[in-house]
Coordinates of C-alpha atoms in Angstrom, one line a residue:
M1 CA -56.7 -4.5 -163.1
L2 CA -55.8 -6.7 -166.0
V3 CA -52.2 -6.9 -167.1
L4 CA -51.3 -8.1 -170.6
L5 CA -47.9 -9.6 -171.0
P6 CA -45.9 -10.9 -174.0
P7 CA -44.7 -14.5 -173.9
S8 CA -41.0 -15.4 -174.0
E9 CA -39.2 -17.1 -176.9
G10 CA -37.3 -19.2 -174.3
K11 CA -39.4 -21.7 -172.4
A12 CA -38.8 -24.2 -169.6
S13 CA -39.3 -27.8 -170.4
S14 CA -42.7 -29.4 -170.0
G15 CA -43.6 -30.9 -166.6
R16 CA -44.1 -34.5 -165.6
G17 CA -47.7 -34.0 -164.5
A18 CA -51.0 -34.4 -166.3
P19 CA -51.1 -33.3 -169.9
L20 CA -52.9 -30.2 -171.3
K21 CA -56.7 -29.8 -170.8
L22 CA -57.8 -27.1 -173.2
E23 CA -61.2 -26.7 -171.4
S24 CA -59.4 -25.9 -168.1
L25 CA -57.6 -22.8 -169.5
S26 CA -58.7 -19.3 -168.7
L27 CA -60.9 -17.5 -171.2
P28 CA -63.0 -20.5 -172.2
G29 CA -64.4 -18.6 -175.1
L30 CA -61.1 -19.2 -176.8
T31 CA -61.2 -23.0 -176.6
E32 CA -62.4 -23.6 -180.2
A33 CA -59.8 -21.3 -181.6
R34 CA -57.1 -22.9 -179.5
A35 CA -58.1 -26.4 -180.6
A36 CA -57.8 -25.2 -184.3
V37 CA -54.2 -23.8 -183.8
L38 CA -53.2 -26.8 -181.7
G39 CA -54.4 -29.3 -184.4
E40 CA -52.7 -27.3 -187.2
L41 CA -49.4 -27.0 -185.3
V42 CA -49.2 -30.7 -184.4
E43 CA -50.0 -31.7 -187.9
L44 CA -47.4 -29.4 -189.4
C45 CA -44.7 -30.5 -187.1
A46 CA -45.5 -34.2 -187.6
G47 CA -44.9 -33.9 -191.3
D48 CA -41.9 -32.4 -193.2
E49 CA -39.5 -31.2 -190.5
D50 CA -37.8 -28.6 -192.8
K51 CA -41.1 -27.2 -193.9
A52 CA -42.2 -26.9 -190.2
R53 CA -38.9 -25.1 -189.4
E54 CA -39.5 -22.7 -192.2
V55 CA -43.1 -21.9 -191.2
L56 CA -42.1 -21.5 -187.6
G57 CA -39.0 -19.4 -188.4
L58 CA -36.7 -21.7 -186.5
S59 CA -33.0 -22.0 -187.1
E60 CA -31.1 -25.3 -187.6
G61 CA -30.1 -25.2 -184.0
L62 CA -33.8 -25.1 -182.9
R63 CA -34.7 -28.2 -184.9
G64 CA -35.6 -30.0 -181.7
E65 CA -38.5 -27.6 -181.2
V66 CA -40.4 -29.2 -184.1
G67 CA -40.4 -32.6 -182.4
K68 CA -41.5 -31.0 -179.1
N69 CA -44.5 -29.5 -180.9
T70 CA -45.7 -33.0 -182.0
E71 CA -46.1 -34.0 -178.4
L72 CA -48.2 -31.1 -177.2
R73 CA -51.3 -33.2 -176.5
T74 CA -49.4 -35.7 -174.4
A75 CA -46.6 -33.8 -172.8
G76 CA -46.8 -32.9 -169.1
A77 CA -48.1 -29.4 -168.3
R78 CA -46.9 -26.8 -165.9
P79 CA -48.3 -23.4 -164.8
A80 CA -47.7 -20.9 -167.6
G81 CA -45.8 -18.7 -165.1
E82 CA -43.2 -21.4 -164.9
I83 CA -43.1 -22.3 -168.6
Y84 CA -42.3 -18.7 -169.7
T85 CA -38.7 -17.7 -169.0
G86 CA -36.6 -14.8 -170.1
V87 CA -35.8 -11.3 -169.0
L88 CA -39.3 -10.1 -168.1
Y89 CA -40.2 -13.3 -166.2
D90 CA -36.9 -13.4 -164.4
A91 CA -37.6 -9.9 -163.1
L92 CA -41.2 -10.7 -162.3
E93 CA -40.0 -13.7 -160.3
L94 CA -43.5 -15.1 -159.7
S95 CA -42.3 -18.0 -157.6
S96 CA -40.8 -15.7 -154.9
L97 CA -44.0 -13.6 -154.4
D98 CA -45.9 -14.1 -151.2
A99 CA -49.1 -16.1 -151.3
A100 CA -51.4 -13.1 -151.5
A101 CA -49.4 -11.6 -154.4
R102 CA -49.4 -14.9 -156.2
K103 CA -53.2 -15.0 -156.0
R104 CA -53.4 -11.5 -157.4
A105 CA -51.1 -12.6 -160.2
A106 CA -53.3 -15.6 -161.1
R107 CA -56.3 -13.2 -161.3
Q108 CA -54.7 -10.3 -163.0
L109 CA -52.0 -11.5 -165.5
L110 CA -52.6 -12.7 -169.0
V111 CA -49.8 -13.9 -171.3
F112 CA -50.5 -13.6 -175.0
S113 CA -49.5 -16.5 -177.2
G114 CA -49.6 -17.5 -180.8
L115 CA -50.8 -21.0 -179.8
W116 CA -53.1 -20.3 -176.9
G117 CA -54.3 -16.8 -177.7
A118 CA -53.9 -15.7 -174.1
V119 CA -53.5 -17.7 -170.8
G120 CA -53.4 -17.0 -167.1
V121 CA -50.1 -17.5 -165.4
A122 CA -51.7 -20.3 -163.3
D123 CA -53.0 -22.2 -166.4
R124 CA -51.2 -25.4 -167.0
I125 CA -49.7 -25.7 -170.5
P126 CA -46.8 -27.7 -172.1
S127 CA -43.7 -26.1 -173.5
Y128 CA -44.1 -25.2 -177.2
R129 CA -42.8 -23.1 -180.0
C130 CA -45.2 -20.9 -182.0
S131 CA -45.0 -17.1 -182.1
M132 CA -47.9 -14.8 -183.0
G133 CA -46.1 -13.9 -186.3
V134 CA -46.5 -17.4 -187.7
K135 CA -48.7 -18.2 -190.7
L136 CA -50.0 -21.8 -190.4
P137 CA -50.8 -23.4 -193.7
G138 CA -54.5 -24.1 -192.8
L139 CA -55.2 -21.1 -190.7
G140 CA -53.1 -18.2 -192.1
A141 CA -51.7 -15.4 -189.9
L142 CA -52.3 -16.2 -186.2
G143 CA -52.7 -12.5 -185.4
A144 CA -55.8 -12.4 -187.7
H145 CA -57.0 -15.9 -186.5
W146 CA -57.2 -14.6 -182.9
R147 CA -58.8 -11.3 -183.6
T148 CA -62.5 -12.3 -183.6
P149 CA -62.5 -14.6 -180.6
M150 CA -60.3 -12.2 -178.6
A151 CA -62.7 -9.3 -179.4
A152 CA -65.4 -11.3 -177.6
A153 CA -63.4 -12.7 -174.7
L154 CA -61.0 -9.9 -173.7
P155 CA -63.5 -7.0 -172.9
E156 CA -65.3 -9.4 -170.5
A157 CA -62.0 -10.3 -168.9
A158 CA -61.1 -6.6 -168.6
G159 CA -64.3 -5.8 -166.7
D160 CA -64.5 -2.2 -165.8
G161 CA -61.0 -1.7 -164.5
L162 CA -57.6 -0.7 -165.7
V163 CA -55.9 -2.6 -168.5
L164 CA -52.1 -2.4 -168.3
D165 CA -50.8 -3.3 -171.7
L166 CA -47.1 -4.5 -171.6
R167 CA -47.2 -6.5 -174.8
S168 CA -44.7 -6.3 -177.7
S169 CA -46.1 -5.1 -181.0
A170 CA -46.4 -8.6 -182.5
Y171 CA -49.0 -9.5 -179.9
T172 CA -51.1 -6.3 -180.2
A173 CA -52.3 -7.6 -183.6
A174 CA -54.4 -10.2 -181.8
W175 CA -56.4 -7.7 -179.8
K176 CA -56.6 -3.9 -179.6
P177 CA -58.8 -2.4 -176.9
K178 CA -61.6 -0.3 -178.3
G179 CA -64.1 2.1 -177.0
D180 CA -64.6 2.3 -173.2
V181 CA -61.9 -0.4 -172.7
A182 CA -59.4 1.6 -174.6
S183 CA -60.0 4.6 -172.5
R184 CA -59.1 2.5 -169.4
T185 CA -55.9 1.1 -171.1
A186 CA -52.4 2.3 -170.5
G187 CA -49.5 1.2 -172.7
V188 CA -46.0 1.4 -171.3
R189 CA -42.6 2.0 -172.9
V190 CA -39.4 2.0 -170.9
L191 CA -36.8 4.5 -172.1
H192 CA -33.2 5.0 -171.2
A193 CA -33.5 8.6 -169.9
P194 CA -30.2 10.1 -171.3
T195 CA -30.8 8.8 -174.8
R196 CA -34.6 8.5 -174.9
K197 CA -34.2 5.2 -176.6
V198 CA -35.8 1.8 -175.9
V199 CA -33.2 -0.8 -174.8
S200 CA -34.8 -4.2 -175.3
H201 CA -33.3 -6.1 -172.4
F202 CA -33.8 -3.3 -169.9
N203 CA -37.3 -2.6 -171.3
K204 CA -38.4 -6.1 -170.5
A205 CA -36.7 -6.2 -167.1
T206 CA -38.3 -3.0 -166.0
K207 CA -41.7 -4.1 -167.1
G208 CA -41.3 -7.3 -165.0
R209 CA -40.3 -5.2 -162.0
I210 CA -43.2 -2.9 -162.5
V211 CA -45.7 -5.8 -162.4
R212 CA -43.9 -7.3 -159.4
S213 CA -44.0 -4.0 -157.5
L214 CA -47.8 -3.6 -158.1
L215 CA -48.5 -7.2 -157.1
S216 CA -46.3 -7.1 -154.0
A217 CA -47.8 -3.8 -152.8
G218 CA -51.4 -5.0 -153.5
I219 CA -52.0 -2.0 -155.7
A220 CA -54.8 -2.2 -158.3
P221 CA -55.2 1.2 -159.8
A222 CA -58.7 2.0 -161.0
G223 CA -57.5 3.7 -164.2
P224 CA -54.5 5.1 -166.1
A225 CA -54.3 8.3 -164.0
E226 CA -54.3 6.3 -160.8
L227 CA -51.6 4.0 -162.3
V228 CA -49.4 7.0 -163.0
E229 CA -49.7 8.1 -159.3
A230 CA -49.0 4.5 -158.1
L231 CA -45.9 4.1 -160.2
R232 CA -44.6 7.5 -159.0
D233 CA -45.3 6.5 -155.4
L234 CA -43.3 3.3 -156.1
G235 CA -40.3 5.4 -157.2
Y236 CA -40.6 5.3 -161.0
V237 CA -40.2 8.3 -163.2
V238 CA -43.2 8.5 -165.5
E239 CA -44.1 10.8 -168.4
V240 CA -47.7 10.7 -169.6
E241 CA -49.4 11.2 -172.9
P242 CA -53.1 11.3 -172.3
P243 CA -55.4 9.9 -174.9
K244 CA -56.0 11.9 -178.1
G245 CA -59.7 11.7 -178.1
A246 CA -62.5 9.4 -176.8
G247 CA -61.9 5.7 -177.0
K248 CA -58.1 6.1 -177.1
A249 CA -55.5 4.5 -174.8
W250 CA -53.0 6.3 -172.6
S251 CA -49.3 6.1 -173.3
L252 CA -46.8 6.1 -170.4
D253 CA -43.0 6.4 -170.7
V254 CA -41.1 5.1 -167.7
L255 CA -37.6 6.7 -167.7
V256 CA -34.5 4.8 -166.3
D257 CA -31.0 6.1 -165.9
E258 CA -29.0 2.9 -165.6
I259 CA -29.1 -0.1 -167.9
H260 CA -28.3 -3.4 -166.2

């Protein structure tokens, strides 16, 4: 099973350990594309600060994020699972998983990123600011930049198992499963049952809990149908929309009654 996660806007501070080593990150086929984004981002942020804020879509209150990006090559690095914070990652609570579940997380979870493409939760990265929706002056739209290298790297990472896609729409631009991989992919929405609406905070929290439940129980469904059974066994209410034809992904709605 491969689980695709969105990053978080909020991030913990960089660590005090060794700095980033691009060649040590998961999906080594993305190294060249990562180096290109890293170089463009550092150059942008080392120049005109106001221009950098505009390109990155940062408010005046986030001006300090520009300076942080200038130090990406030298800042201390921490596991990505510690860098990413926010609702989904609070609910996932990787640090409190037992040792076996943490090993499963390191193998199965990939976090998509405008800067790194995608990284494993055990990969050591510095804190940064660069969303997938950014258009860097020398590279253009990052979603398009990542499309070709991702098309080569992600099917190999997916292997022949289930792909559980929990990404937000901005990050699906970088890679859309196709063919046989798509037929083994399940996208998940979380809906407030009485209103049938997506509630952002609870959507993220429930996705974090779903991943935590699967990791803790040691469940790795072979495909979308098995995932539906597993989630129901774990107590989730799931509605299913099977794929509309060959090479299409499954769509799952997880229904929740209470928003907290």
